[in-house]
Tab-separated table of C-alpha atoms in Angstrom:
chain	number	residue	atom	x	y	z
F	1	ASP	CA	93.843	109.729	156.444
F	2	THR	CA	92.756	113.228	157.330
F	3	ALA	CA	94.644	115.775	155.238
F	4	VAL	CA	94.458	118.645	157.732
F	5	SER	CA	93.853	117.647	161.324
F	6	GLN	CA	93.410	119.911	164.299
F	7	THR	CA	92.943	119.220	167.995
F	8	PRO	CA	91.031	119.610	170.162
F	9	LYS	CA	87.705	119.710	168.341
F	10	TYR	CA	85.911	121.219	171.323
F	11	LEU	CA	87.361	123.383	174.034
F	12	VAL	CA	85.547	125.040	176.921
F	13	THR	CA	87.664	127.210	179.171
F	14	GLN	CA	87.453	130.088	181.597
F	15	MET	CA	88.350	133.696	180.915
F	16	GLY	CA	91.970	134.467	181.561
F	17	ASN	CA	93.235	130.991	180.772
F	18	ASP	CA	95.885	130.180	178.166
F	19	LYS	CA	95.128	127.508	175.591
F	20	SER	CA	96.597	125.992	172.432
F	21	ILE	CA	95.121	124.413	169.342
F	22	LYS	CA	97.311	122.097	167.313
F	23	CYS	CA	97.259	121.621	163.552
F	24	GLU	CA	99.002	119.213	161.253
F	25	GLN	CA	98.789	118.694	157.486
F	26	ASN	CA	100.066	115.701	155.561
F	27	LEU	CA	99.607	117.185	152.101
F	28	GLY	CA	103.120	118.515	151.719
F	29	HIS	CA	101.775	122.053	151.338
F	30	ASP	CA	104.026	125.073	151.722
F	31	THR	CA	101.509	127.397	153.316
F	32	MET	CA	99.343	126.985	156.389
F	33	TYR	CA	96.664	129.294	157.762
F	34	TRP	CA	94.510	129.980	160.763
F	35	TYR	CA	90.999	131.351	160.237
F	36	LYS	CA	88.445	132.487	162.777
F	37	GLN	CA	84.750	132.016	162.064
F	38	ASP	CA	82.397	133.986	164.252
F	39	SER	CA	78.726	133.449	165.021
F	40	LYS	CA	77.781	135.268	161.816
F	41	LYS	CA	79.813	132.730	159.826
F	42	PHE	CA	82.331	135.296	158.601
F	43	LEU	CA	85.656	133.632	157.813
F	44	LYS	CA	88.546	135.884	158.755
F	45	ILE	CA	92.205	135.159	158.159
F	46	MET	CA	94.332	135.364	161.270
F	47	PHE	CA	97.722	134.082	160.221
F	48	SER	CA	99.476	132.614	157.250
F	49	TYR	CA	102.798	130.759	157.370
F	50	ASN	CA	104.927	129.941	154.364
F	51	ASN	CA	108.040	127.854	154.919
F	52	LYS	CA	108.031	128.733	158.604
F	53	GLU	CA	107.877	132.421	157.857
F	54	LEU	CA	104.919	134.540	158.879
F	55	ILE	CA	103.844	136.347	155.746
F	56	ILE	CA	100.471	137.781	156.633
F	57	ASN	CA	99.261	138.848	160.035
F	58	GLU	CA	95.907	140.595	160.170
F	59	THR	CA	94.982	142.930	163.015
F	60	VAL	CA	94.858	140.130	165.523
F	61	PRO	CA	95.529	140.813	169.218
F	62	ASN	CA	99.013	139.822	170.283
F	63	ARG	CA	97.412	137.415	172.746
F	64	PHE	CA	97.242	135.148	169.721
F	65	SER	CA	100.515	133.668	168.527
F	66	PRO	CA	101.131	131.074	165.830
F	67	LYS	CA	103.981	128.623	166.281
F	68	SER	CA	105.308	126.437	163.498
F	69	PRO	CA	107.856	123.809	164.576
F	70	ASP	CA	108.063	122.527	160.984
F	71	LYS	CA	106.394	122.853	157.594
F	72	ALA	CA	103.659	120.364	158.476
F	73	HIS	CA	102.536	121.982	161.723
F	74	LEU	CA	101.061	125.331	162.681
F	75	ASN	CA	99.808	125.615	166.239
F	76	LEU	CA	97.783	128.472	167.664
F	77	HIS	CA	98.453	129.745	171.173
F	78	ILE	CA	96.021	132.057	172.891
F	79	ASN	CA	96.859	133.851	176.123
F	80	SER	CA	94.470	135.479	178.579
F	81	LEU	CA	91.335	134.266	176.829
F	82	GLU	CA	88.396	136.670	176.591
F	83	LEU	CA	84.700	136.044	176.045
F	84	GLY	CA	84.976	137.501	172.547
F	85	ASP	CA	87.465	134.829	171.579
F	86	SER	CA	84.647	132.283	171.484
F	87	ALA	CA	84.432	131.101	167.888
F	88	VAL	CA	85.327	128.268	165.578
F	89	TYR	CA	88.986	128.255	164.588
F	90	PHE	CA	89.955	126.585	161.335
F	91	CYS	CA	93.410	125.515	160.345
F	92	ALA	CA	94.045	125.215	156.615
F	93	SER	CA	96.829	124.608	154.132
F	94	SER	CA	97.553	125.077	150.449
F	95	GLN	CA	100.249	125.216	147.839
F	96	VAL	CA	100.935	128.672	146.440
F	97	GLU	CA	97.818	129.702	144.465
F	98	GLY	CA	96.337	126.279	145.089
F	99	THR	CA	93.117	125.082	146.667
F	100	ILE	CA	92.778	125.711	150.387
F	101	TYR	CA	92.126	122.576	152.423
F	102	PHE	CA	90.505	123.116	155.794
F	103	GLY	CA	90.660	121.135	159.000
F	104	GLU	CA	87.417	120.217	160.700
F	105	GLY	CA	87.553	123.155	163.069
F	106	SER	CA	88.016	123.710	166.783
F	107	TRP	CA	85.015	125.041	168.685
F	108	LEU	CA	86.296	127.338	171.426
F	109	THR	CA	83.925	128.518	174.134
F	110	VAL	CA	85.172	130.959	176.753
F	111	VAL	CA	83.032	131.187	179.891
Q	1	GLY	CA	90.656	146.820	153.305
Q	2	GLN	CA	89.812	144.807	150.236
Q	3	GLN	CA	86.313	143.465	150.509
Q	4	VAL	CA	84.500	140.666	148.791
Q	5	MET	CA	80.782	141.045	149.276
Q	6	GLN	CA	78.252	138.328	148.737
Q	7	ILE	CA	74.527	138.681	148.301
Q	8	PRO	CA	72.164	137.638	149.588
Q	9	GLN	CA	73.300	136.963	153.128
Q	10	TYR	CA	70.512	134.421	153.611
Q	11	GLN	CA	68.226	132.592	151.215
Q	12	HIS	CA	65.364	130.276	152.076
Q	13	VAL	CA	63.920	128.269	149.203
Q	14	GLN	CA	61.455	125.467	148.697
Q	15	GLU	CA	63.003	122.251	147.473
Q	16	GLY	CA	63.001	122.301	143.682
Q	17	GLU	CA	63.413	126.071	143.391
Q	18	ASP	CA	66.542	127.642	141.949
Q	19	PHE	CA	69.119	129.579	143.966
Q	20	THR	CA	71.788	132.089	143.055
Q	21	THR	CA	74.483	133.781	145.109
Q	22	TYR	CA	76.587	136.651	143.839
Q	23	CYS	CA	80.116	137.636	144.748
Q	24	ASN	CA	81.364	141.159	144.081
Q	25	SER	CA	84.855	142.553	144.447
Q	26	SER	CA	85.981	146.159	144.445
Q	27	THR	CA	89.110	145.188	142.535
Q	28	THR	CA	89.903	142.926	139.606
Q	29	LEU	CA	90.461	139.325	140.638
Q	30	SER	CA	93.158	137.047	139.267
Q	31	ASN	CA	90.913	134.089	139.966
Q	32	ILE	CA	88.090	133.097	142.262
Q	33	GLN	CA	87.288	129.979	144.219
Q	34	TRP	CA	83.961	128.752	145.589
Q	35	TYR	CA	83.541	126.731	148.782
Q	36	LYS	CA	80.606	125.066	150.506
Q	37	GLN	CA	80.304	124.685	154.252
Q	38	ARG	CA	77.644	122.339	155.594
Q	39	PRO	CA	76.133	123.170	159.011
Q	40	GLY	CA	78.650	122.132	161.662
Q	41	GLY	CA	81.247	121.350	159.027
Q	42	HIS	CA	84.241	122.993	157.426
Q	43	PRO	CA	84.564	124.796	154.080
Q	44	VAL	CA	85.121	122.431	151.173
Q	45	PHE	CA	86.477	123.505	147.801
Q	46	LEU	CA	83.981	123.388	144.921
Q	47	ILE	CA	85.622	125.035	141.917
Q	48	GLN	CA	88.110	127.570	140.626
Q	49	LEU	CA	87.435	130.148	137.901
Q	50	VAL	CA	90.324	131.857	136.151
Q	51	LYS	CA	89.306	133.226	132.765
Q	52	SER	CA	87.200	136.266	132.063
Q	53	GLY	CA	83.625	135.210	131.278
Q	54	GLU	CA	84.316	131.617	132.244
Q	55	VAL	CA	81.358	129.309	132.906
Q	56	LYS	CA	81.734	125.943	134.590
Q	57	LYS	CA	79.120	123.368	135.531
Q	58	GLN	CA	78.999	120.669	138.146
Q	59	LYS	CA	75.745	118.755	137.832
Q	60	ARG	CA	73.091	121.220	139.069
Q	61	LEU	CA	75.665	123.915	139.946
Q	62	THR	CA	76.707	126.581	137.438
Q	63	PHE	CA	79.592	128.938	138.196
Q	64	GLN	CA	80.290	132.126	136.257
Q	65	PHE	CA	83.160	134.592	136.306
Q	66	GLY	CA	82.340	138.092	135.108
Q	67	GLU	CA	83.848	139.597	131.982
Q	68	ALA	CA	85.609	142.252	134.050
Q	69	LYS	CA	86.751	139.630	136.580
Q	70	LYS	CA	85.217	141.605	139.418
Q	71	ASN	CA	82.221	139.438	140.102
Q	72	SER	CA	81.123	135.848	140.086
Q	73	SER	CA	77.976	133.847	140.636
Q	74	LEU	CA	76.932	130.389	141.711
Q	75	HIS	CA	73.560	129.125	140.507
Q	76	ILE	CA	71.905	125.949	141.743
Q	77	THR	CA	69.105	124.502	139.649
Q	78	ALA	CA	66.278	122.623	141.383
Q	79	THR	CA	67.676	122.766	144.912
Q	80	GLN	CA	67.695	119.717	147.130
Q	81	THR	CA	67.922	119.462	150.908
Q	82	THR	CA	71.515	118.296	150.481
Q	83	ASP	CA	72.367	121.763	149.119
Q	84	VAL	CA	71.844	123.300	152.563
Q	85	GLY	CA	74.889	125.167	153.821
Q	86	THR	CA	76.871	128.361	153.481
Q	87	TYR	CA	78.503	129.154	150.166
Q	88	PHE	CA	81.656	131.264	150.131
Q	89	CYS	CA	83.606	132.802	147.319
Q	90	GLU	CA	87.294	133.426	147.850
Q	91	ARG	CA	89.592	135.696	145.941
Q	92	GLY	CA	92.704	133.956	144.842
Q	93	GLY	CA	96.252	134.810	143.896
Q	94	ASN	CA	99.392	134.547	145.949
Q	95	THR	CA	99.504	136.692	149.065
Q	96	ASP	CA	96.008	138.047	148.544
Q	97	LYS	CA	94.614	134.540	148.762
Q	98	LEU	CA	93.228	135.422	152.107
Q	99	ILE	CA	89.901	137.056	151.452
Q	100	PHE	CA	86.716	135.084	151.754
Q	101	GLY	CA	83.376	136.560	150.831
Q	102	THR	CA	80.805	137.203	153.512
Q	103	GLY	CA	78.986	133.994	152.590
Q	104	THR	CA	75.422	133.143	151.634
Q	105	ARG	CA	73.526	130.826	153.934
Q	106	LEU	CA	71.105	128.602	152.018
Q	107	GLN	CA	68.201	126.857	153.684
Q	108	VAL	CA	66.087	124.431	151.656
Q	109	PHE	CA	62.651	123.430	152.899
Q	110	PRO	CA	61.289	120.041	151.798
């Protein structure tokens, strides 16, 4: 069974659209994350959720919003998509100070 | 903000040559993690270093944590084509467990 699963794996959409990426972890971890990896391979934290509470929020546009219905899920909603949003988005989870386990990534292309 | 720099950004080696990537932090680290990301894949945990001066080995990979706990290195002996990928360090510790290094992309030519 996949520990951290995210869907869809590939997403091609037009500018201005709203889209969501779903993430689920079955590891029983307390903390979940969303990372953005750009074309230069830099991994940047976007959000971190601990027990349904947002604890870190980097300087991410408010078009991006995380939603956590329960401890095992952290979905990413993106409104009014822009060309610069094209990237790979990774969901991840961990226990406090534990190893970070990544999902397989969602390749978002905005055209 | 707090930065974790890695050098080099890219490294191309002939199969059989050694490879080293360095991770440098501007502040003292509580611990450091290393991850490997294969092309088209996702980052996968390799190892954690906690103690000052710590050295750990995994087959051909040797990981070191600096005495001052501000830098770390990953050395691969006799690279193989399976070593291809991007290697990231990540600073650990509670709420600052959010900073990944800039990554070193390794290409190995047969």
